Amino acid sequence: MKARTTAGGRVDRSKKVRFTFDGRAYEGLAGDTLASALLANGVHLTGRSFKYHRPRGIVGSGSEEPNALITVIRDEARKTPNLRATQIEIYDGLIAESQNRWPSLEFDLGAINSLFSPMLPAGFYNKTFMWPRSWWYKVYEPNIRAAAGLGKAPSLPDPDRYAQQFAHCEVLVVGAGPAGLAAALSAANSGARVVLCDEQAEMGGSLLSERNANIDGLSAADWVARTLETLRANPRVRLLARTTAFGYFPHNNIGLVERITDHLESLPAHAPRERLWQVRATEVVLATGGIERPLIFPGNDRPGVLLASAARTYANRYGVRVGERVAVLAGCDAAFEAAVDLSAAGSTIAIIADARPVGSVDGPGFAAAKSAGLRILPSATALAVSGKLRVTGVQLGIVGQDGKVVVGETIACDTIVTSGGFTPSVHLHSQSRGKLAYDDQLGAFVPAATAERTRSAGFSRGVSGLTAALNDGATAGADAAVASGHACTALQFSAQALDVGLAGSPGALPQLAGPIPPAKAFVDFQNDVTTRDLALAQREGFQSIEHIKRYTTTGMATDQGKTSGLNALGIVADASNRRLADVGLTTYRMPYTPVTFGVFAGPARGDQFDPVRRTPSHDWAVARGGVFEDVGNWKRTRYFPVGNEDMHAAVDRECLGVRNSVGMFDASTLGKIEVVGKDAAEFLNRFYVNNWSNLGVNRSRYGILCRDDGFVYDDGVIVRLAEDRFHVTTTTGGAARVFNMMEDYIQTEWRDLSVWITSTSEQWSVVAVQGPKARDVLAKLVTDIDLSAAALPHMGVARGHIAGIPTILMRVSFTGELGFEVNVPAEYGADLWEAIYAAGQEFNITPYGTEAMHVLRAEKGYIIVGQDTDGTLTPDDAGVAWAIGKTKHDFVGKRGMDRAALKAAGRKQLVGLLTEDPKVVLEEGAQVVLAPNQSIPFEMVGHVTSSYYSANLGRSIAMAVVAGGRSKMDQTIYVAMPGGDIPVKVVSTVFYDPQGARLNV
Amino acid sequence: MLVIHCPYCGPRPEPEFAHGGQAHIARPHDPANTTDEELLQFLYLRENPRGLFRERWRHARGCGRFFNAIRDTNTDFFVTTYKVGERPALPGGAQ
Ligand SMILES: [Zn+2]
C-alpha cells in the first residue's frame, strides 16, 4: 500500500483486508472501498470505456463514479456486474473483476475501435445500419450485441432473498451530510417520527472528508458521532445507512433500497441481501448535497485524472494519496482546498492551473493555497494529456485577454485533479415534479417550486458554507416537523471550516484555434460522448436537448449523466449561442442509481409469484397422474390419462365414456354469486337479458348477460332458491368482473332496489355428473331427493343430502346428456368427489377434464363466452337470442343491441363448420374466406372460434363466426391456412342430438 | 402509489382501489326512449382533460363501495372524494 498516508482517515489501520482484482492479490484496510484500496496500491486503471475501449481510471469517490464499473464475484450464482468501485466495501476474500475488456485490461483488442473512431461519431448506429435492411438481424445486431454492453448478468438463478417493507413517518430526511443530520436532529427534537437514510456505509456525508472543520467546538468527526448517538437513542428515529433513495413517487411515496449483506465477508444465514423500503412520509427533507463536475479538455479521460473533491476524500477519509505529483486544474475554488489537503497528505502539487482569468479569483481557498506556498497559474487551460494507461504529464495553454489560446508550459505529473464546480443533486426534487431554476451565480440548476410536501436543504439547493448548510438543514427539519403537526424550533449551529465557493462555469475549457482538431475531450465518460459529438449534433440540426441527448447518448448510461449532464448543457449552450438556462434540462428519472431486479421482485418468485387456486379434486387428480392447465389462477385438470395415453387418446376415451355411460367433472371453479333481497328478481330482470319473474322456486334457467352496449359479456345458470334468493353462476374467468358490474349497477344506477350480493364462489364445491347413467350413480348416494324425471326435470333443483352431505342438486347439463351438478359446501368437495367416484364404479364412471368438457359442449353447440364470443357479438350473433325476455321494457343492453348497426344484415354470426376431410381439425383463430386462392390482401369474413376432433361423431367439428353465416347454410366456404385454403361446409352449431332427446330422460 | 381517501374508510393506498373512468355518466332513465345520439354519449364519449377531472373509483379490496373523486390529472393530487349522489363544486365554484 505504497500510496497510504502514515496516519489519519477513517480506515482501521490495524485491520488488513485481502482481496483480488482481475486475479491479482491486493491488501487494503477495513473501512476501504474497492476504489480507495486500489488507489492505495497505486492502481488507477480499472476499466475500458464502452465504445472506444479506452483505458479508464477511478474518477469519483461515491455513487457518481462513471468509469470504475466492477463485477463482484462471491460464487457462481452471485456475480454482480456494474457496481461502482467507489461504493464497494472490501472484505477479506473479495473477488473483483474489471469489465468491457478482452483479453486483459492492459491489452484490450476492443481498443481497435479507437482507430475507427472517425467512423463512430454521434448517431453512428442510426446512420450506418440502415442498409441493407436484411443485414440488421443477421449481421449488425448480433455483432453490436456481442461488442456492446457492460458487465455480464449471472446465468444462475439468484440464490439470495430480498425483503420488502412499508414504513410510515412524519419526516423523511434523505442524505446524512451536515444539512441532513441537522434536519433530522431538529425534527426529532419535536417528537416527530423521523427516518434518515444515506447511500453510504457511514453517515456524515461531506463531514467525513473534512480535515480541520469543527462544529460547536467538536471536530467534524466527533460531531457526527455525537449526533448519530443522539439520533440512535431516540426511539422515534430510524437510521438507514447503505440505503439509497432511488425514486420519488406520487403522494410522498419514496422508494429506498437498503443493502444489507453485500459488504459482509460471510453471508448470515437468514438475512436478506437487500430490503426495499416503501416509505410514505408526511413531509420530506432532501439533503442530497451535490456532485463535482470534471473539467473538459483533450485527454481528460486518462487514468489518473480525478475529481478534486474525490482526491481530497481519498486523502482525508481513506488516508490515500491519489498521486505523488499532482497537477490541479481549477474551475472552482474547491480545487484550492483539495490542493492544500493533498499537499498535507504528502503529494507534491506541481501546479494549480486556474481556468479563470487573472485577478478574478479570491477567497479563502485561494488564500489557503497561497499561504501553503502552492504555485497558482491563472487564465490557464489544458491542451493535451500525455500517458496511456496512466497520466504522465499535461500540456497547458494560456488564454489571452482576447480569448485566444497560446501554448504554455508542459507539466510532468502522475495525476491530474480537476474541479469544474458543483452541481446540486436535484434528482429527487425533480422526480417529485418540482421545478428547477438556473442559478447564474452558482452555474447550476437549483430547486424552485415544489409539487409534493417536500423541501431541499443545504447544497442540494445551492447553500454552501458549513454553518449555513447546517442551519439550512435545521430550518428545513423544523419546517417539516411543524408541517407534520409538531411544535418545533430549528436548532442553531456554529462551525469553522474553509468554506470555499462551489460555483463554476459548465462547459469545456478553451482550446487552440487551428486546422488540426485536438484529441478527444470526453463529456460523458460512461457512454464515450465527446465535445465533438455534441458539436456534430448541433451542426446536424438538433436543437432540443432531449433530441441531442438521444442522438449522442449523453447522459444515457447507468450513471444517467451525474457528472456530465450540466457540462453537456454548457457545451450545447456555447455552440448554439444560447444561455444555458434557455437550453433546458432533460428529465430526471428514477432510479437514482441502478436497482436490482431481486429487490423489486422481493418474495414474489417461484411458488409465490402468483397465488394458486386448487379445486377439491386436485389431490385426487395429482395422485392419478392428471394433467393440469392454468385457467386464471386455477389449476384445472385438463385430462386424466390412463396408461400411456396421449392427450388425444385420453380425451377421446373421456368423451366416449360420458356419452356411453357416465362421467364426472370438477366444476367448482364456476363463479357463484348469491343475490338476495325483496327486489332480487327485479334486479336480475334489469340485469340479465332473460325474464326471471316467472322462474319458480327450485327451478333454474340459462342466463345471458350483456353490457349496455348490447354485446354478450357473460353467461351461466341461475337458480331461484327462494322468492327473494337467487344462486347465480358465472363463467370461471368472469366471476370477479360480473360481481363488480352488479355492484356498480346496484350502488350507482338502481339505488331504489333492495338487493344485496355476496360472492360465494369459494363456498361451494361442484361436481358435474353427466351421462345416461348419471341418475343411477346419484341414486346410490341420495336418500331424501326424488331423482325421477317427473320430480326433477331438466333445469329442476332439489335440496337434500348426498352421501350424508347437505346439497343443492341441480339438474343441468353442459354436455347434452342427462346431467346433474351437485353443489355441496366447499369443505366437503373432496369427500363428495370420492363418494361419486366410488358409486360410479359399477357404471365404469369416467372422470373427465376441461378438454373433454370443451369437446362435449361443442358437439352440442353450447358457447363459451370469451372463446366463441369476443365482445363484439350480440346474443343474436351468438345464436342465443331465444334467451331474451321479449316482454321486458328494459334490461342492460336492450337499447344498445337495438341500434341499426347491431341489427344489420351481414353481421358475423356463429355457425358450425364441417371440413370435407373429416380428419382435418381446423386451427382455432384461423381466418374464414368465401373464395379460395385469393391474392393478398384477401377478404376475411370471420374466424374459427372452436375446433376439435369429436370421437363421438368420428370426425372433426368446428364453430366459427362468419359474416351472414346463418344465410350460408350448406354452402362451401374456406378456411385460409399457410398450406392452402381448406374447404368447409356451413352447418348448424348443434352437431350431436339436435332434438335434445338425450337431455330429457 | 397514490393515497386515496375512501369516503367510508379514510386514506388507503392505491392498490386497494380500482379506477372506474369518468364520473357522473348516468344510465338513461328510459333507455328505450333515448336517441342514438344520447346513447352514443352514454356509451362511448368520455372526457380526457388535462387538469381537474371527476372520476369514479371503487374501494375494491376494501369496503367495496363506488365513490367519486376530483383529481388533477396534471399532478395526480385529489381535490376531494365524495359519495354517490353528491356533487361538490370544483375549486373556483364551477359545477
Ligand atoms: Zn372504503
PDB file of C-alpha atoms and ligand atoms in Angstrom, chain B residues 6 8-9 17 59 62-65, ligand 1:
ATOM      1  CA  CYS B   6     -62.288   6.419   0.578  1.00  0.00           C
ATOM      2  CA  TYR B   8     -66.183   5.381   4.010  1.00  0.00           C
ATOM      3  CA  CYS B   9     -62.768   4.085   5.157  1.00  0.00           C
ATOM      4  CA  PHE B  17     -58.750   0.648  -5.384  1.00  0.00           C
ATOM      5  CA  HIS B  59     -62.597   0.547  -2.982  1.00  0.00           C
ATOM      6  CA  GLY B  62     -61.686  -2.686   0.944  1.00  0.00           C
ATOM      7  CA  CYS B  63     -65.311  -1.793   1.627  1.00  0.00           C
ATOM      8  CA  GLY B  64     -66.317  -2.467  -1.973  1.00  0.00           C
ATOM      9  CA  ARG B  65     -68.048   0.874  -2.430  1.00  0.00           C
TER      10      ARG B  65
HETATM   11 ZN    ZN C   1     -63.725   2.016   1.640  1.00  0.00          ZN
END
